[in-house]
Coordinates of C-alpha atoms in Angstrom, one line a residue:
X246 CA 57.6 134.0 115.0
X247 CA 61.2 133.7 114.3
X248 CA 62.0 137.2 116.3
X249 CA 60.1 135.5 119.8
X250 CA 62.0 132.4 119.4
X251 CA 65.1 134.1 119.1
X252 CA 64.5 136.4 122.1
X253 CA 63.2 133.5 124.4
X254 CA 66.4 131.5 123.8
X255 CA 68.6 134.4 124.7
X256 CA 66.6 135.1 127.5
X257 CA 66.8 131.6 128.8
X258 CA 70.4 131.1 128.3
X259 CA 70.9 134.9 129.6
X260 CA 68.9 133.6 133.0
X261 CA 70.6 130.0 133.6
X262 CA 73.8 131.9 133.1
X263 CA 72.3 134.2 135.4
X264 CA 71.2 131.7 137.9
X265 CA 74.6 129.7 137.9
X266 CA 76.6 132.6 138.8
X267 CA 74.3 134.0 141.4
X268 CA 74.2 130.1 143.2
X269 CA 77.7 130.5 143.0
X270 CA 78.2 133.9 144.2
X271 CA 75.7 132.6 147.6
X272 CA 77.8 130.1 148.1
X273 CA 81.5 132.1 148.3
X274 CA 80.1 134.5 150.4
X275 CA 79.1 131.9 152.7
X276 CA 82.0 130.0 152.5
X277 CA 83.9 133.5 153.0
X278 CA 82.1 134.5 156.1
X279 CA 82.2 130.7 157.8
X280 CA 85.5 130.0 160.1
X281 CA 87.5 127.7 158.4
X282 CA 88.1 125.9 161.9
X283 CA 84.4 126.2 162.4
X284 CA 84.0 124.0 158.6
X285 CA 86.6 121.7 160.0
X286 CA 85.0 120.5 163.1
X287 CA 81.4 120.9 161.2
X288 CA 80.6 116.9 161.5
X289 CA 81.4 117.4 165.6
X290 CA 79.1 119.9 165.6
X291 CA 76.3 119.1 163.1
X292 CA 76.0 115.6 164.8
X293 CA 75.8 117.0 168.1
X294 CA 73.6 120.3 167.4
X295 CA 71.9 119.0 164.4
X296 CA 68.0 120.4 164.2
X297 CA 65.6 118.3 165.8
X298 CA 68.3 116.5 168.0
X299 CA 67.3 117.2 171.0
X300 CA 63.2 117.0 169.8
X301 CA 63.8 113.7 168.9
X302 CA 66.2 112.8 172.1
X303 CA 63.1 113.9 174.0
X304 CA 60.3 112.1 172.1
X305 CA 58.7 115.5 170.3
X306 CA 58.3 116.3 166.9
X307 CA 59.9 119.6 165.4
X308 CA 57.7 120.8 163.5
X309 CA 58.8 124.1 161.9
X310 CA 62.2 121.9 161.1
X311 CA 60.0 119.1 159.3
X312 CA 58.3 122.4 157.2
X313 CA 61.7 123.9 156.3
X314 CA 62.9 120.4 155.5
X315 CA 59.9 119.7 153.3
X316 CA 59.8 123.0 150.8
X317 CA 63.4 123.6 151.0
X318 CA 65.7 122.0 148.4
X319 CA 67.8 119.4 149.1
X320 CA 70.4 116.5 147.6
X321 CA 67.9 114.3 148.2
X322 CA 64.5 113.2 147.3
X323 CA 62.7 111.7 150.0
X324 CA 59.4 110.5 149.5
X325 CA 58.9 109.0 152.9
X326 CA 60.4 109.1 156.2
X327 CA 63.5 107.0 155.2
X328 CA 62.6 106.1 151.8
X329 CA 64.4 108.5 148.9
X330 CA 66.6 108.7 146.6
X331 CA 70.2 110.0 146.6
X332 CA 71.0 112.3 143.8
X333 CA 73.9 113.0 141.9
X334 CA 76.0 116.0 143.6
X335 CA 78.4 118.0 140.8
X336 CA 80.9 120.5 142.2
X337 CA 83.6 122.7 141.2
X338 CA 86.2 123.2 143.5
X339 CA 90.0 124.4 143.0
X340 CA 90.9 120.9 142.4
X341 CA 88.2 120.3 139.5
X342 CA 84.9 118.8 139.0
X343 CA 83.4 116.3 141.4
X344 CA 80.9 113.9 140.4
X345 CA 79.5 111.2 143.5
X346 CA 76.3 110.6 144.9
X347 CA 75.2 112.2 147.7
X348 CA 74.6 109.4 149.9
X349 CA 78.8 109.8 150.5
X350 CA 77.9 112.9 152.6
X351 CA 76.1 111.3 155.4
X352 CA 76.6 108.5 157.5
X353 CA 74.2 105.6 158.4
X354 CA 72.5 107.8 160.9
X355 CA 71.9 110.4 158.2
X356 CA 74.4 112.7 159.5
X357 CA 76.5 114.8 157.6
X358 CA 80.0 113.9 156.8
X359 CA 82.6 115.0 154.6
X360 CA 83.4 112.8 151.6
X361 CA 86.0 114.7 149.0
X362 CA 86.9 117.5 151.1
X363 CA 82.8 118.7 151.1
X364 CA 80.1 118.7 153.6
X365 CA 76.4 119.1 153.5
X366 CA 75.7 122.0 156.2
X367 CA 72.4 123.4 156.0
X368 CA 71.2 121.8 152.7
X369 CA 74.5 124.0 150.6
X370 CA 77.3 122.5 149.8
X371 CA 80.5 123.9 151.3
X372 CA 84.1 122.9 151.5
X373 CA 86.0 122.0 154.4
X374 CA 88.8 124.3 154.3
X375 CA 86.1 127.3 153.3
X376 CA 87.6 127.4 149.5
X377 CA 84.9 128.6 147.2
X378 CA 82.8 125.8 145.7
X379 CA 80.4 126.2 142.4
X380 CA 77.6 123.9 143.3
X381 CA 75.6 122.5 139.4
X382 CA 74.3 119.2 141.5
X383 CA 70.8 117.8 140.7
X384 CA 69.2 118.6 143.6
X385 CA 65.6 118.0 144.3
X386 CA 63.8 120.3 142.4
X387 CA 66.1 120.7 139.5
X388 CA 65.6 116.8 139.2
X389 CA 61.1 117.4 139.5
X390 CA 62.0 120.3 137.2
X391 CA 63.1 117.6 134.7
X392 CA 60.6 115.1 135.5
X393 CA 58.1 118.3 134.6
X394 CA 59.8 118.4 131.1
X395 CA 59.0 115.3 130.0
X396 CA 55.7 115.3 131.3
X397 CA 55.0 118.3 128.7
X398 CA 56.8 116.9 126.2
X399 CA 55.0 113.3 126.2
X400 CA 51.7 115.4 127.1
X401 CA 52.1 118.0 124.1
X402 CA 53.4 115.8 121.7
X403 CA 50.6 113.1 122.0
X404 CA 48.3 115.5 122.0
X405 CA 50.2 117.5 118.4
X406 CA 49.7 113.9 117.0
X407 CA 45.9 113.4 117.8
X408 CA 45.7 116.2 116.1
X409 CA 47.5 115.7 113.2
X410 CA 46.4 112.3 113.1
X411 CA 42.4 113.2 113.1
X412 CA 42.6 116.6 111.8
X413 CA 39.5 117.9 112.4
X414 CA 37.2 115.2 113.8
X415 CA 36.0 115.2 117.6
X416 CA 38.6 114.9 119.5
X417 CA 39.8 112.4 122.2
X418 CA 41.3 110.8 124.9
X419 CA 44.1 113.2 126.4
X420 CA 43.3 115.6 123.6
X421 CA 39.5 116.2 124.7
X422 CA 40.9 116.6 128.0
X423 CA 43.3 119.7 126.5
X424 CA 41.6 121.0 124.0
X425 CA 39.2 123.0 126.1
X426 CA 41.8 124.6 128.2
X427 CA 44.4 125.6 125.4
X428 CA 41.1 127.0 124.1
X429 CA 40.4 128.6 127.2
X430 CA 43.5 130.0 127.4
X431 CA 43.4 130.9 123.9
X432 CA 41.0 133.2 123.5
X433 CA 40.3 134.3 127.2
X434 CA 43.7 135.0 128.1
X435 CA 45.9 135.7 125.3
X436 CA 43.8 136.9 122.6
X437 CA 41.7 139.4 125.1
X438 CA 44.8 140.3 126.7
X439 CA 47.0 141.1 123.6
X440 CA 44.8 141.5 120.7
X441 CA 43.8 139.8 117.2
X442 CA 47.0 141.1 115.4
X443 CA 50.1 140.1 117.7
X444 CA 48.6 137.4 120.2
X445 CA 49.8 134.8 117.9
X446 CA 53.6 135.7 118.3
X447 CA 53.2 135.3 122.4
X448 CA 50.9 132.1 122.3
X449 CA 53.0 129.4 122.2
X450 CA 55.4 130.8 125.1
X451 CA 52.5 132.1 127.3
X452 CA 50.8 128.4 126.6
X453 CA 54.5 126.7 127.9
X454 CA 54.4 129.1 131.0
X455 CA 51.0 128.0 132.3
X456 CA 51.1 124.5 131.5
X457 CA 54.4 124.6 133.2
X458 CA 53.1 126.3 136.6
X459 CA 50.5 123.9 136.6
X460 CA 51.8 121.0 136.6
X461 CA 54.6 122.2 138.9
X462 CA 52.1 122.7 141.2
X463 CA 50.4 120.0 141.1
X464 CA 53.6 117.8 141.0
X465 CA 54.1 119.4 144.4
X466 CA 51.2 118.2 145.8
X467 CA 51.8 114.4 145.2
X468 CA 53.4 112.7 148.9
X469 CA 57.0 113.7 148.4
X470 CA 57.0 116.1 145.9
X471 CA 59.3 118.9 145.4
X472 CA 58.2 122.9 145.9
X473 CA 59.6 123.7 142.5
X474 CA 56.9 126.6 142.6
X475 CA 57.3 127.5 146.0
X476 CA 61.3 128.1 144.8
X477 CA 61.9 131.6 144.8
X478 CA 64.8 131.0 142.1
X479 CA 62.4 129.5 140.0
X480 CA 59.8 132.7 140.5
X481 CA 62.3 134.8 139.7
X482 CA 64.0 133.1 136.4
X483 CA 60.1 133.2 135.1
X484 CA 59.3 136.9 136.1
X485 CA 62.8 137.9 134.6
X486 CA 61.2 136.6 131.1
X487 CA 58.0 137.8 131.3
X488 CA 60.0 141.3 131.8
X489 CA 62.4 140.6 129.2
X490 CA 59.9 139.6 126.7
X491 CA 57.5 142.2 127.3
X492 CA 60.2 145.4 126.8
X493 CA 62.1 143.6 124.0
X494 CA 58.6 143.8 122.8
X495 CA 57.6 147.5 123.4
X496 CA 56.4 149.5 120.9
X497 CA 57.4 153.5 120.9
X498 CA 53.6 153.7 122.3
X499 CA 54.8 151.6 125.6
X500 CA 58.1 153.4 125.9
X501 CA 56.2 157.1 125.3
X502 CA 54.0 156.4 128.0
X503 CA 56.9 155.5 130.3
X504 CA 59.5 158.7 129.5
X505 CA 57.0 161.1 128.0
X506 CA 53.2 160.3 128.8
X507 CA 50.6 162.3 126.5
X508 CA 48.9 165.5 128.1
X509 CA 50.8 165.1 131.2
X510 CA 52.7 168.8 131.6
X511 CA 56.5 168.4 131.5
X512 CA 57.5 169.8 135.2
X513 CA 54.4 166.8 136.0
X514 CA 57.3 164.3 134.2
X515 CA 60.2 164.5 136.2
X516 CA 57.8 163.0 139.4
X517 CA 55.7 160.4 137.1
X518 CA 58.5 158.9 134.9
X519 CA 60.7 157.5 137.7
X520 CA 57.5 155.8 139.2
X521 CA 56.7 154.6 135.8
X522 CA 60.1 153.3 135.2
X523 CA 60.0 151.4 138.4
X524 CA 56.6 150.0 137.8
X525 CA 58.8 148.3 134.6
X526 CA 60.6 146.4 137.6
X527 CA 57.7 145.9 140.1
X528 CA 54.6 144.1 138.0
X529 CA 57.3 141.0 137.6
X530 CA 58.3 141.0 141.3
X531 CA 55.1 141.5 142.1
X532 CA 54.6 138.2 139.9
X533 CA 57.7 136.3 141.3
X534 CA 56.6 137.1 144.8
X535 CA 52.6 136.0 144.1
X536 CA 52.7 132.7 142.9
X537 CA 56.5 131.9 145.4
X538 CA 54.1 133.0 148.5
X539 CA 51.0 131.3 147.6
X540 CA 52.6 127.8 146.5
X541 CA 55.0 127.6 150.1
X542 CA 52.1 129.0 152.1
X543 CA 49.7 126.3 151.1
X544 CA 52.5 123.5 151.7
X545 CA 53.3 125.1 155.1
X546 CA 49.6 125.0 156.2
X547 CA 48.8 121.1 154.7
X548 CA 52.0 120.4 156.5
X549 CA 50.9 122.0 159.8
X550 CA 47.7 120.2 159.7
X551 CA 49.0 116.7 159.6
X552 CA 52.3 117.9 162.4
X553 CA 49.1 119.1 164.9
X554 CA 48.1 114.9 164.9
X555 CA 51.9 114.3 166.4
X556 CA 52.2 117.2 168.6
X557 CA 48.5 116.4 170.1
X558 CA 49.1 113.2 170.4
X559 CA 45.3 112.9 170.5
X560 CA 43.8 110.3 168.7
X561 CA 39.6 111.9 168.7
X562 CA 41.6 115.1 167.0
X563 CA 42.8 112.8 164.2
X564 CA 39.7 112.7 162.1
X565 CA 38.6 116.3 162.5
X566 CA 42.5 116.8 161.3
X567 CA 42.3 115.0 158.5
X568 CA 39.0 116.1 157.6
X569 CA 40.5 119.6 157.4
X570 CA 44.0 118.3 155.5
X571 CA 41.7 116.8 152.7
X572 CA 39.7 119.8 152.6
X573 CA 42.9 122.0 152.4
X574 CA 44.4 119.8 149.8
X575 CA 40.9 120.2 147.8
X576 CA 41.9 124.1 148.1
X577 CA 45.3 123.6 146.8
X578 CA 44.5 121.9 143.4
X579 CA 42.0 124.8 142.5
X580 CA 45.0 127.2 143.8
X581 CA 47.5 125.2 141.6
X582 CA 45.1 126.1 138.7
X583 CA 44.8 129.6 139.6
X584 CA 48.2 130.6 140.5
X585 CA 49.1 129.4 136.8
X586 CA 46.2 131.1 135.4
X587 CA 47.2 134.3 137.0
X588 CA 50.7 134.5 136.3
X589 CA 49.6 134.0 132.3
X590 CA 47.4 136.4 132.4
X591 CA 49.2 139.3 134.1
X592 CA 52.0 138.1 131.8
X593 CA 50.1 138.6 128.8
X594 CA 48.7 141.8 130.3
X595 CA 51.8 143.1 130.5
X596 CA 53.0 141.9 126.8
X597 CA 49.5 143.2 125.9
X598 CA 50.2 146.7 127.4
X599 CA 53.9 146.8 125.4
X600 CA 52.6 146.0 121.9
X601 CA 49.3 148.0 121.6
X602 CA 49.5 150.1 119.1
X603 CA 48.7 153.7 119.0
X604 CA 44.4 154.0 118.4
X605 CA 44.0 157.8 118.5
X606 CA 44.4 158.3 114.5
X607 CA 41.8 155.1 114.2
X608 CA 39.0 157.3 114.8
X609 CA 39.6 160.1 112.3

């Protein structure tokens, strides 16, 4: 038990590390390649050329910009059409550490302006004279990543003190609720996946990462909720675990079958151990990629649904619309299940596939 810990919490601090320095390398190069008289003039110019100006000058709606804007990050959680909240923006520039809300980089209008020698363009946060800029700001889903914390920790630590509290009557409330799940997960996932003798070791981690997709997902779903799921950033910090956990994990079985599988001829080797050493790197991108396509698809199609009642304009549509929306939005809780449930069990397939333990000497 005390080995996983250990290896989770360097892999965690190893990935926001990670994370922070790869935000802030995107940023330099963007602020590199962008004209500084370009990032001078940007208000002008946003103001003037800003997306959806001229749809909204003419009385349309844009809908691939309402899309982007909706499963995109941003420094601001909006619920509603002009009801959200401004959150806190924290920057590193070469004059220090900045710390305002981010209601100072727009005007009444909502456009951007620059407040502090910084201006919103595109959602990133760049500086005027194109200097580079480390961005650590809540934004919107690091603040529905937090909200997502909690939610787990009130949720599991009710439910630890049901249990501790009525040991082993029938359980209820919230813990009824769980129980059958963590059960589920339990022995259909983990145990089947890993086996009797190590499953225990992986449980508690591969329990955090489903909960965690699912109610991510289904967070999303609420009216104004962030894609936190639908993040590609986010899909890759968990696939980088699931690798990192299952190779810090490999037994000389996994690793044998990777650089020197049984039975296989040697001159056979030098073509299968490359593919095998990049199938290492593809099952978690294959993972990061699944559950960042399927999340941000389902969004994009609920969200076209309901922009085809505006672009219509046809009020006999509207229910046949809708119709479909609730229907889709039926679909997208049973995928906010099965993403989760997918991802934890490849996961544990994978962990599964690097601890099993050679059998061949079992049946002599």
């Amino acid at each position: 038990m005390r080995k996983l810990y250990f290896s989770n919490i360097v892999a965690f601090l190893f990935l926001f590390a990670t994370s922070v320095f790869a935000q802030s390398e995107h940023h330099s190069a963007t602020s590199a390649t962008a004209d500084s008289t370009v990032a001078v003039h940007g208000v002008e110019a946003t103001a003037e050329h800003a997306p959806g100006a001229e749809a909204h000058a003419e009385g349309k709606v844009d809908l691939g910009h309402m899309i982007m804007h909706h499963i995109a990050d941003d420094h601001k959680w909006e619920f509603a059409h002009g009801i959200g909240v401004h959150l806190p923006v924290i920057a590193y520039t070469k004059d220090g550490v900045k710390v305002f809300s981010s209601s100072k980089l727009e005007d009444e209008h909502g456009n951007p302006v620059a407040y502090e020698g910084l201006i919103l363009e595109h959602g990133k946060l760049h500086a005027e004279d194109g200097s580079h800029v480390l961005d650590l700001s809540i934004t919107k889903n690091v603040a529905s990543l937090l909200v997502s914390a909690v939610l787990l920790l009130l949720i599991f630590i009710s439910v630890g003190n049901a249990y501790k509290e009525r040991g082993t009557k029938a359980p209820k409330g919230l813990q009824s609720w769980l129980e059958p799940i963590i059960i589920f997960i339990r022995d259909e996932v983990v145990k089947n996946s890993i086996g009797e003798k190590h499953y225990r070791r992986f449980l508690p981690y591969l329990l955090t990462l489903f909960f965690f997709i699912w109610i991510n997902n289904l967070l999303g779903l609420l009216p104004g909720g962030a894609n936190v799921t639908g993040n590609i950033a986010v899909t890759l910090v968990l696939s980088v675990l699931t690798l990192l956990i299952t190779n810090l994990n490999g037994k000389s079985t996994y690793w044998g079958h990777i650089f020197a599988m049984p039975g296989v001829p040697k001159w056979l080797l030098v073509i299968l151990t490359p593919v095998e050493i990049i199938g290492v790197f593809t099952k978690p991108v294959s993972l990061m990629i699944r559950l960042f396509a399927n999340i941000t698809a389902g969004h994009i199609i609920m969200l076209s649904f309901i922009g085809l009642i505006f672009i219509l304009k046809i009020w006999m549509v509207t229910p046949v619309i809708s119709a479909f929306a609730v229907f889709m939005n039926i679909i997208e809780l049973l995928v906010a299940f099965l993403q989760a449930f997918i991802f934890t069990l490849l996961t544990a397939s994978y962990i599964g596939s690097a601890v099993e333990e050679h059998h061949h000497d079992d049946h002599h």
